[in-house]
mmCIF file of C-alpha atoms in Angstrom:
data_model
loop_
_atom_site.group_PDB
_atom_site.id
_atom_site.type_symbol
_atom_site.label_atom_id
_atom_site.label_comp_id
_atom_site.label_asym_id
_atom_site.label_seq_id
_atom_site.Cartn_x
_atom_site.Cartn_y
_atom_site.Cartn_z
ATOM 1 C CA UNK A 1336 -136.182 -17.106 -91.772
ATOM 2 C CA UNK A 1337 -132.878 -16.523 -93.126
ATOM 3 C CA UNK A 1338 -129.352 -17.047 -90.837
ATOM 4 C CA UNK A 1339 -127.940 -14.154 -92.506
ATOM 5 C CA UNK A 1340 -130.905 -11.349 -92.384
ATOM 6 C CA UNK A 1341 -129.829 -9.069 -89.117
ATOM 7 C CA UNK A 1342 -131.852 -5.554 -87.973
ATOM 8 C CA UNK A 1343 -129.258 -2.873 -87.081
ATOM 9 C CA UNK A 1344 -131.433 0.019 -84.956
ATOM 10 C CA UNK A 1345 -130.376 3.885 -85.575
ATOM 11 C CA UNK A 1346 -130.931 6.791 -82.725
ATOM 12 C CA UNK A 1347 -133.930 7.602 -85.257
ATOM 13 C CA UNK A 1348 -136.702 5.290 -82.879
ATOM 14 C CA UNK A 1349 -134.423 2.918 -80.819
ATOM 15 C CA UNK A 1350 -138.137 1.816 -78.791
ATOM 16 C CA UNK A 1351 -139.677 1.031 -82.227
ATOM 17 C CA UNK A 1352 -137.124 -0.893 -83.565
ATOM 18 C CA UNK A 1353 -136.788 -3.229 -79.932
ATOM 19 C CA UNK A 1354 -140.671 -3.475 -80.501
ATOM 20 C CA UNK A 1355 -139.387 -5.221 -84.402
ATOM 21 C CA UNK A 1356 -137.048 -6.934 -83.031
ATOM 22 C CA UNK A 1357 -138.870 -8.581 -80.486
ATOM 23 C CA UNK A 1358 -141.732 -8.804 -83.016
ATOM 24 C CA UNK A 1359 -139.431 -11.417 -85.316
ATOM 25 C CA UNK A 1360 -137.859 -12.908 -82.356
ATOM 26 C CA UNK A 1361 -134.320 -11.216 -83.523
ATOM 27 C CA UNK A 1362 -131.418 -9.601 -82.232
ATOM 28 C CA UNK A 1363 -130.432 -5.972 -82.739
ATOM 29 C CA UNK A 1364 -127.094 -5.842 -84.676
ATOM 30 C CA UNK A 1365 -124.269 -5.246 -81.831
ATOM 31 C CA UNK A 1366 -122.772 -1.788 -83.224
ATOM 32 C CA UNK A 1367 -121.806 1.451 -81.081
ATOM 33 C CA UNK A 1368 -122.767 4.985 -82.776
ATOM 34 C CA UNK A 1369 -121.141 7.844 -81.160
ATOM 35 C CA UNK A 1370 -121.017 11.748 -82.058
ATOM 36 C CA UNK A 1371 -117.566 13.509 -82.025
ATOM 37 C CA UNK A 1372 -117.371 16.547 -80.108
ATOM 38 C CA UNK A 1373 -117.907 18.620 -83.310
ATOM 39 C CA UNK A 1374 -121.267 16.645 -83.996
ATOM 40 C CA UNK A 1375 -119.690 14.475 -86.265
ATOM 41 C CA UNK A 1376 -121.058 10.980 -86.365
ATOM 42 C CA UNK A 1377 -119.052 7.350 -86.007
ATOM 43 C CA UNK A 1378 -120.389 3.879 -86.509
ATOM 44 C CA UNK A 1379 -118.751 0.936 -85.532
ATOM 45 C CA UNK A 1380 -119.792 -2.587 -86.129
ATOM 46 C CA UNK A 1381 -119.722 -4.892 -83.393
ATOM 47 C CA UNK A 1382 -119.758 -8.335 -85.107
ATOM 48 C CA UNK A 1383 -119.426 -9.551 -88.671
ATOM 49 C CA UNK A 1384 -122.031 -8.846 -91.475
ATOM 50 C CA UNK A 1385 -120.112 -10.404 -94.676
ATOM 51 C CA UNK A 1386 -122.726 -11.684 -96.551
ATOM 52 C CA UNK A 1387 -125.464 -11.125 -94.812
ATOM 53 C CA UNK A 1388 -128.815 -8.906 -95.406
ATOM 54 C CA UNK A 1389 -128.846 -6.113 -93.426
ATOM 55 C CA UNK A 1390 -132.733 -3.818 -92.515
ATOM 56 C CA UNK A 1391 -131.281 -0.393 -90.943
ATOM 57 C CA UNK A 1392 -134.340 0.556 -88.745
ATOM 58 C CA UNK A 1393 -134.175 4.272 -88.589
ATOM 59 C CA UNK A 1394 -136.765 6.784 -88.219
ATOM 60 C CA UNK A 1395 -135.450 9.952 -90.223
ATOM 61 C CA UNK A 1396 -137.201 12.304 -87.391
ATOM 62 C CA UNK A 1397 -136.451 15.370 -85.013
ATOM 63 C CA UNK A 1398 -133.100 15.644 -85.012
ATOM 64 C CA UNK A 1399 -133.900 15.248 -88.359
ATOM 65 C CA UNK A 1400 -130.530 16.445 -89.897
ATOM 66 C CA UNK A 1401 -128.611 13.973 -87.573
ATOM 67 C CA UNK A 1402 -131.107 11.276 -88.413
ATOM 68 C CA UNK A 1403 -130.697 11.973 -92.426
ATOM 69 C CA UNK A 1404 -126.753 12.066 -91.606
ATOM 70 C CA UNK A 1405 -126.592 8.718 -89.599
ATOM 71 C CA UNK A 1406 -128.517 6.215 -92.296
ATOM 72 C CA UNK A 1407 -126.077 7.876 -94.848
ATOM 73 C CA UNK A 1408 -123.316 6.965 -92.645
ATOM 74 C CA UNK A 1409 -124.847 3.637 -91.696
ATOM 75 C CA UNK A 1410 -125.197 2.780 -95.331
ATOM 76 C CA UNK A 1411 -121.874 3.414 -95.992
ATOM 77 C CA UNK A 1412 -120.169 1.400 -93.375
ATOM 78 C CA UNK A 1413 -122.371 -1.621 -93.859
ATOM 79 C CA UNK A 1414 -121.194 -1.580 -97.594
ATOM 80 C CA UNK A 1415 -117.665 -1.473 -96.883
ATOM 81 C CA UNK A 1416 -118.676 -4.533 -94.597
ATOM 82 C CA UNK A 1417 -118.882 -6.815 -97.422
ATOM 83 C CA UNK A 1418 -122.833 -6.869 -96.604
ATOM 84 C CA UNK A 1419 -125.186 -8.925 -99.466
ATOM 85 C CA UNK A 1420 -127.591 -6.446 -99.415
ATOM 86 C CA UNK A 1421 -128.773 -3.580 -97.691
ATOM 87 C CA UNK A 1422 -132.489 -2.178 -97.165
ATOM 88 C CA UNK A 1423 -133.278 1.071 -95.518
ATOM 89 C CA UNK A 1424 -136.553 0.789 -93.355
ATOM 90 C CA UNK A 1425 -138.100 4.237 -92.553
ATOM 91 C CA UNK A 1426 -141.016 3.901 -90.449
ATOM 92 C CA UNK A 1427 -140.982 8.274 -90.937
ATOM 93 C CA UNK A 1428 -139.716 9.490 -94.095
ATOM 94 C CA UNK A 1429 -138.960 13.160 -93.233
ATOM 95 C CA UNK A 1430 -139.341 16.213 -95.898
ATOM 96 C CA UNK A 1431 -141.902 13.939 -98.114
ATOM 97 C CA UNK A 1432 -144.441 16.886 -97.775
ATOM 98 C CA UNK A 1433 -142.070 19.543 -100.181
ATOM 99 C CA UNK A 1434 -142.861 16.511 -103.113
ATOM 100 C CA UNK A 1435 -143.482 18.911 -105.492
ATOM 101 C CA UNK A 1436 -142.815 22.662 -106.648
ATOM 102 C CA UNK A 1437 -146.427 24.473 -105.635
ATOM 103 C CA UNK A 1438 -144.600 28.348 -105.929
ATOM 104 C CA UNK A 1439 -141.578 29.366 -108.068
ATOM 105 C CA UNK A 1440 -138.274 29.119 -107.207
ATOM 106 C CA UNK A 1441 -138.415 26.116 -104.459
ATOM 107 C CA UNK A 1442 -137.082 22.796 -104.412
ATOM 108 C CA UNK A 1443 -138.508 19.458 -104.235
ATOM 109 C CA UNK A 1444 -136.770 17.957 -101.235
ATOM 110 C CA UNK A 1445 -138.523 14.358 -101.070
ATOM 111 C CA UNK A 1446 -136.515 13.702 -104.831
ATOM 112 C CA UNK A 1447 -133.435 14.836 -103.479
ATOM 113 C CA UNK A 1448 -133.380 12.650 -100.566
ATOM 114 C CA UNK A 1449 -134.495 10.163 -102.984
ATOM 115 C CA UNK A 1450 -131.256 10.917 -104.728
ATOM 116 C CA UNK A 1451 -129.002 11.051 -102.094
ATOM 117 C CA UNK A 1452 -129.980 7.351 -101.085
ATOM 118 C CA UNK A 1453 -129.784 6.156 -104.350
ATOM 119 C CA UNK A 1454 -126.526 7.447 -104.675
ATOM 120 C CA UNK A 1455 -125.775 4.917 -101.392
ATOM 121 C CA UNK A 1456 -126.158 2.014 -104.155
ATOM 122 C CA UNK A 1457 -128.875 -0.173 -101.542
ATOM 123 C CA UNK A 1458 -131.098 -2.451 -102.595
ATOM 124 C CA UNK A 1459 -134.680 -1.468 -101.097
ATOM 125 C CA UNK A 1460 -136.424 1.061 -99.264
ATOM 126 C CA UNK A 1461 -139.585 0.145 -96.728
ATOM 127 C CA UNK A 1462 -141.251 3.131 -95.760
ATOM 128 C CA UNK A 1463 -144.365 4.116 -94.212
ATOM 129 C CA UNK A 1464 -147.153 6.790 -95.177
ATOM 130 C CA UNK A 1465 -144.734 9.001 -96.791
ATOM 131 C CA UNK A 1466 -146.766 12.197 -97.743
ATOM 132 C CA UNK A 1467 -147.392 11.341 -101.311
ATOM 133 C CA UNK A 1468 -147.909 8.017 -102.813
ATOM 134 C CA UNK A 1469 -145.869 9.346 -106.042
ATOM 135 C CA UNK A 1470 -142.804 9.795 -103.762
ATOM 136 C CA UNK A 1471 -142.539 6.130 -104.494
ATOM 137 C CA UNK A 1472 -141.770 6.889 -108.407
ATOM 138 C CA UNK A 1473 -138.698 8.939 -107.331
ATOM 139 C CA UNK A 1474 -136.843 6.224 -106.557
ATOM 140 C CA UNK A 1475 -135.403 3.824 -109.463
ATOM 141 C CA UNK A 1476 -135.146 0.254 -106.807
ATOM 142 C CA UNK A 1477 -137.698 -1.636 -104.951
ATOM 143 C CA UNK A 1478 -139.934 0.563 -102.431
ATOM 144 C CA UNK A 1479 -142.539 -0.885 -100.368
ATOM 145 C CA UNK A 1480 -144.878 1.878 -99.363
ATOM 146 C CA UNK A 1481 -146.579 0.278 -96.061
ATOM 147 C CA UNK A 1482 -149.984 1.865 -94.297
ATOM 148 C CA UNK A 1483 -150.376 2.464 -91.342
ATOM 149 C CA UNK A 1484 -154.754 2.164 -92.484
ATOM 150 C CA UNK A 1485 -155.049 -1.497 -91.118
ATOM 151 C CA UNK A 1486 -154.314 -0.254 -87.550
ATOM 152 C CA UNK A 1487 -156.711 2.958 -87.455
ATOM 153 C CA UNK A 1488 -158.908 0.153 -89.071
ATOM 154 C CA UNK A 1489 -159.232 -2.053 -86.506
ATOM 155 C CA UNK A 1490 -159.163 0.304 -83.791
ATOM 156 C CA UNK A 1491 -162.362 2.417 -84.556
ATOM 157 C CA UNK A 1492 -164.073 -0.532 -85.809
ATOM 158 C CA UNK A 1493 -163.716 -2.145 -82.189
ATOM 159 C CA UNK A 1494 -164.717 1.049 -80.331
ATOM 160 C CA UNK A 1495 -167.166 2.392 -83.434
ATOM 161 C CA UNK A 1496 -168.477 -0.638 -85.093
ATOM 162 C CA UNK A 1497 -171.930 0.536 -84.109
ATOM 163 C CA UNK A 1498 -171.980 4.193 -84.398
ATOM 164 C CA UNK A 1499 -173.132 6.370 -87.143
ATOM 165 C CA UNK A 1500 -169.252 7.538 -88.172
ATOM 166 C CA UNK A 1501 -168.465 10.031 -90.848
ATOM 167 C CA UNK A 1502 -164.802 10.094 -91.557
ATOM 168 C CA UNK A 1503 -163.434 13.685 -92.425
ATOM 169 C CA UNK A 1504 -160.547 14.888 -94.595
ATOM 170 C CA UNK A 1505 -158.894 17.743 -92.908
ATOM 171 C CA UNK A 1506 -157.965 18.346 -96.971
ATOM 172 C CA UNK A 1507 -158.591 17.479 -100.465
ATOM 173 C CA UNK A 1508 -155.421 15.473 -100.475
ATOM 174 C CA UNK A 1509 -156.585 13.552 -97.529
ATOM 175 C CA UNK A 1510 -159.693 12.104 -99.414
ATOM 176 C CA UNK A 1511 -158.150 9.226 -100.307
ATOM 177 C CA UNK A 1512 -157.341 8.732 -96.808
ATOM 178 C CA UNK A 1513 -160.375 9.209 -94.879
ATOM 179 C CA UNK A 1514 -162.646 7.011 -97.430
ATOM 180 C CA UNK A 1515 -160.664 4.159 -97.366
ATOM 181 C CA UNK A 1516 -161.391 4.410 -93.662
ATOM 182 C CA UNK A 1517 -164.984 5.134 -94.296
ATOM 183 C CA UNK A 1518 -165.508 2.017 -96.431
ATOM 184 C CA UNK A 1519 -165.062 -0.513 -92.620
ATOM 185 C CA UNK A 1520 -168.002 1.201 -91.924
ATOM 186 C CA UNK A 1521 -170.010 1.363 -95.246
ATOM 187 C CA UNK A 1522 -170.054 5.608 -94.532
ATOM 188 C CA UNK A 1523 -169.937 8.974 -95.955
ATOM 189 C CA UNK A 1524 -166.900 11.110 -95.772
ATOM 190 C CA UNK A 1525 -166.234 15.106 -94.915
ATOM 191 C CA UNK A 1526 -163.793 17.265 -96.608
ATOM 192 C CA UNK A 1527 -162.384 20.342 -95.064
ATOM 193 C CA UNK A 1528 -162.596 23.390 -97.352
ATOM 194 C CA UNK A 1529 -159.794 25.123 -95.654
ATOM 195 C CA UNK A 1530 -159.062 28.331 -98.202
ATOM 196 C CA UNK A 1531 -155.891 29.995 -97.754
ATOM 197 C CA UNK A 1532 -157.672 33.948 -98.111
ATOM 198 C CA UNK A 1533 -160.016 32.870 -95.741
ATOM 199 C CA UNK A 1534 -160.107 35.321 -92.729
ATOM 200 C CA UNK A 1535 -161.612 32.964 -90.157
ATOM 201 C CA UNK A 1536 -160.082 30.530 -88.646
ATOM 202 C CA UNK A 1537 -163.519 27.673 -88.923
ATOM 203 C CA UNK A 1538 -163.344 26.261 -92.732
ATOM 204 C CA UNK A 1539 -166.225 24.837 -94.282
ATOM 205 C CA UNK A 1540 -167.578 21.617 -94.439
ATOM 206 C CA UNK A 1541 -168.147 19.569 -97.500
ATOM 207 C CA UNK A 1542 -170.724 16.984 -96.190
ATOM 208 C CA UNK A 1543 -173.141 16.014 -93.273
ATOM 209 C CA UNK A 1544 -171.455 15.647 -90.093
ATOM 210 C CA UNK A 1545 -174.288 16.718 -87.727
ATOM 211 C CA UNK A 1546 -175.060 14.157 -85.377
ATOM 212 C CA UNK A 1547 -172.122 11.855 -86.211
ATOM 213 C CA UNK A 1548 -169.334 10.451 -84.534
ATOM 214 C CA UNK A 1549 -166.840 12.228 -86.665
ATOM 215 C CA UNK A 1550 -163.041 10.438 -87.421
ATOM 216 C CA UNK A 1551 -160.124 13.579 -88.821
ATOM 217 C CA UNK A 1552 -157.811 11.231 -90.939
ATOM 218 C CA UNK A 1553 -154.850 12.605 -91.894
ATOM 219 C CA UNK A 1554 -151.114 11.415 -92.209
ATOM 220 C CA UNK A 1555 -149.386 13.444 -89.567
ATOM 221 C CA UNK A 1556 -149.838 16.051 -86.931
ATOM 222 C CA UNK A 1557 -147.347 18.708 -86.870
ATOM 223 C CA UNK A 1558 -148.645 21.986 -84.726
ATOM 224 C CA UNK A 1559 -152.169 20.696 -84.834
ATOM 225 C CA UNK A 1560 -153.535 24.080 -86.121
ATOM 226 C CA UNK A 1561 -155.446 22.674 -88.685
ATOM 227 C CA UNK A 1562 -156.430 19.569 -86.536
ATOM 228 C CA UNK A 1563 -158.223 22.143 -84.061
ATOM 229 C CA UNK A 1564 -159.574 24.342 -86.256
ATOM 230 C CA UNK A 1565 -161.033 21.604 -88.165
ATOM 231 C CA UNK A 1566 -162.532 19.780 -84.703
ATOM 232 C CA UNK A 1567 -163.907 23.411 -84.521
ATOM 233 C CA UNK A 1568 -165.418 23.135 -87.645
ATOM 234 C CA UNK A 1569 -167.198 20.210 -86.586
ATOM 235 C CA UNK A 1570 -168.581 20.895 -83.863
ATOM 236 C CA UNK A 1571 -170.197 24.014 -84.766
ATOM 237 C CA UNK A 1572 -171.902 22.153 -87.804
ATOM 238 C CA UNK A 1573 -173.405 19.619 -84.562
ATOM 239 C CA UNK A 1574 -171.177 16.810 -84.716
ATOM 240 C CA UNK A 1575 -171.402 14.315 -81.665
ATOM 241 C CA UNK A 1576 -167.876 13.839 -81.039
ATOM 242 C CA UNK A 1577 -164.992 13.927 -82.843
ATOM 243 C CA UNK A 1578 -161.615 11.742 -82.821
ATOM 244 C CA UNK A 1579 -158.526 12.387 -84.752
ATOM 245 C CA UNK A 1580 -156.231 10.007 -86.058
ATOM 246 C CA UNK A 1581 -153.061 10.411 -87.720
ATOM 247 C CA UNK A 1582 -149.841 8.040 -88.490
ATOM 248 C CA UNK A 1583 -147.072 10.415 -87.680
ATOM 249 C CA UNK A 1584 -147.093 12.552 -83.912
ATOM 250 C CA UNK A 1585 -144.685 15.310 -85.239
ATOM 251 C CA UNK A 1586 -145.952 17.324 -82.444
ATOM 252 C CA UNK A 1587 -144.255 20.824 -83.059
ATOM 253 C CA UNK A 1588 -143.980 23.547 -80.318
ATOM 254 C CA UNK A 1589 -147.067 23.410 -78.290
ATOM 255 C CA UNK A 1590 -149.108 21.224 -79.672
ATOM 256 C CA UNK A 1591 -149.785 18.574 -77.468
ATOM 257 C CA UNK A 1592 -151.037 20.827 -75.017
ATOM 258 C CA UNK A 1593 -153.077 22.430 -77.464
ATOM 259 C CA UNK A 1594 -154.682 19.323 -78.755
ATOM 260 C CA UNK A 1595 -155.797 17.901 -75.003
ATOM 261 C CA UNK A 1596 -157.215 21.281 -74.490
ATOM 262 C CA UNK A 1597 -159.174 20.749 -78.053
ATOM 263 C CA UNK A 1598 -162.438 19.479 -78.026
ATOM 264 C CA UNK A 1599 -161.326 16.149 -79.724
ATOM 265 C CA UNK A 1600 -162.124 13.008 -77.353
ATOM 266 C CA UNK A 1601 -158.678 11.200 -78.621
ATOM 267 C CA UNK A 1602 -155.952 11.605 -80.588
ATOM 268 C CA UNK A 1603 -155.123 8.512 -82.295
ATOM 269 C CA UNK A 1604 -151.022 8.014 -83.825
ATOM 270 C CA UNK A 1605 -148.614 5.411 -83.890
ATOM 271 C CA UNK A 1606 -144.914 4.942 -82.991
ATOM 272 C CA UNK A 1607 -143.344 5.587 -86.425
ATOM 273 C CA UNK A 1608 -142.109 8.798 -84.577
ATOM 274 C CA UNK A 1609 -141.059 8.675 -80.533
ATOM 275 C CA UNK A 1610 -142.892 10.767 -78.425
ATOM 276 C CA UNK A 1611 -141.067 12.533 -75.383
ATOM 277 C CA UNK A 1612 -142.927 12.619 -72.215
ATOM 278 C CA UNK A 1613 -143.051 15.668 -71.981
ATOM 279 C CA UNK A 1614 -145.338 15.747 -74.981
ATOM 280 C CA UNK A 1615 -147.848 12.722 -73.667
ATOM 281 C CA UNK A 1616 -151.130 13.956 -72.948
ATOM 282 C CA UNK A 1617 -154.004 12.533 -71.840
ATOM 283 C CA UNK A 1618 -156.033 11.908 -74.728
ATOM 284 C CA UNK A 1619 -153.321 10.562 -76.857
ATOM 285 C CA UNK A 1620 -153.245 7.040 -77.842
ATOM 286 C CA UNK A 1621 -150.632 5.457 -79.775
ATOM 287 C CA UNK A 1622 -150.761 2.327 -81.816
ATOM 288 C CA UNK A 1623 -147.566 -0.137 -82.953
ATOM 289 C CA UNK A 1624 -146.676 -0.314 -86.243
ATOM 290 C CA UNK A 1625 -143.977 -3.126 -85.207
ATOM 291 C CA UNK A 1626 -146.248 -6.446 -86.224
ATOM 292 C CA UNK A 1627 -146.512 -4.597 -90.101
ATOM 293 C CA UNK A 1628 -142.981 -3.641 -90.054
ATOM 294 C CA UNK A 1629 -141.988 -7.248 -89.056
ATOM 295 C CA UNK A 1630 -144.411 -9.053 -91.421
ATOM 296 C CA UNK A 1631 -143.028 -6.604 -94.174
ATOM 297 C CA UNK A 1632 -139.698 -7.722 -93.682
ATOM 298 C CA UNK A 1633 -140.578 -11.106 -93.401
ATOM 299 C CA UNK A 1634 -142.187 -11.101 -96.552
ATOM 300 C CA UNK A 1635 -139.320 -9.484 -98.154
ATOM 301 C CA UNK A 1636 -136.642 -11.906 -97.028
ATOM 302 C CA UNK A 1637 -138.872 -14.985 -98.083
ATOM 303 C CA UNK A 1638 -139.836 -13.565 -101.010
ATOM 304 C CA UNK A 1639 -143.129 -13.525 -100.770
ATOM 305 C CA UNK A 1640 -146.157 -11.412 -101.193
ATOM 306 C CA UNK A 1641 -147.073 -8.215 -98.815
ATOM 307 C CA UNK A 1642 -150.730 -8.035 -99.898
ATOM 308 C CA UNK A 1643 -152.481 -9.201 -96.600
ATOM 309 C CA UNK A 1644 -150.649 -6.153 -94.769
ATOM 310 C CA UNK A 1645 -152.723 -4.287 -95.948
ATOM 311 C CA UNK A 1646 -155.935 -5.720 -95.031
ATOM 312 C CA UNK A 1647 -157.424 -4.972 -91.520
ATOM 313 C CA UNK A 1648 -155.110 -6.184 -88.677
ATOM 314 C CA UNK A 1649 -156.711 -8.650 -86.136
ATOM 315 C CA UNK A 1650 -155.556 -6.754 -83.385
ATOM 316 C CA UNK A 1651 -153.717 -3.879 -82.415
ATOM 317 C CA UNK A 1652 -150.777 -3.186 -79.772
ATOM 318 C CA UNK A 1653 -151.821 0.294 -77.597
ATOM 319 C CA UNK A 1654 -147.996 1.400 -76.437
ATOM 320 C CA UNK A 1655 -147.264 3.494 -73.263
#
């Protein structure tokens, strides 16, 4: 491991990146952020980083203005450091989902974040199930587009192996998704038929699900309406029991009560995004992406490849 690599954590997930740090056996980069009465932000740099290759861990989240505003900031004041190199790791990439114009007279905000960093001059971007695989092509440097897969992976396998598991796309842009699951347990997947005239609330199925152990795979949960209505779904076509799983816990207004009232037996995330406690539930379990984010950096800084992170992962850290 290099001397002169150092992680520098953001307000975005301060618990996720002490889980990376203590993952590599590293140190956090001493600096003090602060916020001016007026909200404006100031970051100070506690020790030297001349030369050295600095991975700002920063989950671009809710506040997700402030969190867009800090890395900006952070970028700059590393540069002026004299740093070697600078790489921006975003465990949650925030506004990926406008990635393209789907009505006139909208913008595409993933490509103009996409600008604004590149505009930063750094050298790399990790990132981590950003809501469009293409969002990697807006971006003219390095980006590493880590899954969180592996982990989902080798938790249902463990608790499924046996079971007769259909995995379901809540959407036709989450089939890509839910059969790369479906393929650690040689299965047939679902997709969700949600049509935006319809005037019910339970879409229709594409696929068998009665009788299964049914697996929603999606990339985040926001208000969890179409989570529900798609457990709905599900069960009224005779599934067995359903699970959800997604990689991002947005969890907007009420929708972690909403989603332990549901009739899903778990709700599967990770810890790209920190969860308050007042939005914890009971059925809610949350996996570490920490040991991919560390072994992606690793690789990175010793050059070598990142193609076994995304195989299954041995074994999985449950947090909280």
């Amino acid at each position: 491991m290099s001397k002169k690599m150092k992680l520098m954590a953001l307000n975005g997930n301060i618990e996720l990146s002490k889980r990376i740090a203590d993952y590599m056996n590293m140190p956090l980069l001493d600096c003090t952020i602060s916020h001016f009465s007026d909200g404006e932000i100031s970051i100070n740099l506690n020790e030297s980083v001349r030369g050295c290759s600095v991975y700002i861990l920063d989950s671009v989240s809710e506040p997700v203005n402030d969190n867009w505003m800090e890395l900006l900031i952070a970028i700059d004041t590393l540069k002026r450091a004299s740093v070697a190199e600078v790489a921006a790791v975003l465990p949650y990439f925030s506004y990926t989902r406008s990635d393209r114009k789907s009505r006139s007279r909208e913008p595409i905000t993933a490509k103009l974040f996409a600008n604004l960093i590149e505009m930063t001059e750094i050298n790399r971007v990790v990132a981590m199930d950003m809501h469009a695989d293409q969002i990697q092509g807006f971006f003219d440097m390095p980006v590493d587009h880590l899954k969180a897969m592996p982990l989902f992976e080798r938790y249902f396998h463990d608790k499924e192996a046996n079971s007769d598991v259909v995995v379901v796309a809540p959407s036709h842009s989450s089939s890509k998704r839910a059969r790369q699951l479906a393929e650690v347990f040689n299965s047939q997947i679902a997709i969700i038929d949600q049509r935006k005239d319809s005037k019910t609330n339970v879409p229709d199925i594409v696929g068998n699900v009665e009788g299964k152990i049914c697996i929603i795979m999606d990339d985040l949960i926001d208000t969890g309406t179409r989570l529900i209505n798609t457990a709905r779904a599900l069960n009224v076509a005779g599934a067995d029991t359903v699970y959800a799983a997604a990689t991002h816990a947005i969890f907007s207004g009420d929708a972690a009560k909403r989603l332990n009232d549901s009739i899903i037996k778990e709700i599967v995330v990770t810890d790209t995004i920190v969860v308050p406690e007042e939005k914890k539930f009971d059925k809610l379990v949350r996996l570490s992406v920490a040991p991919i984010i560390g072994d992606a950096i690793t690789s990175i800084e010793n050059h070598v490849s990142t193609d076994d992170l995304f195989k299954m992962r041995e074994s999985v850290e449950i947090v909280d």
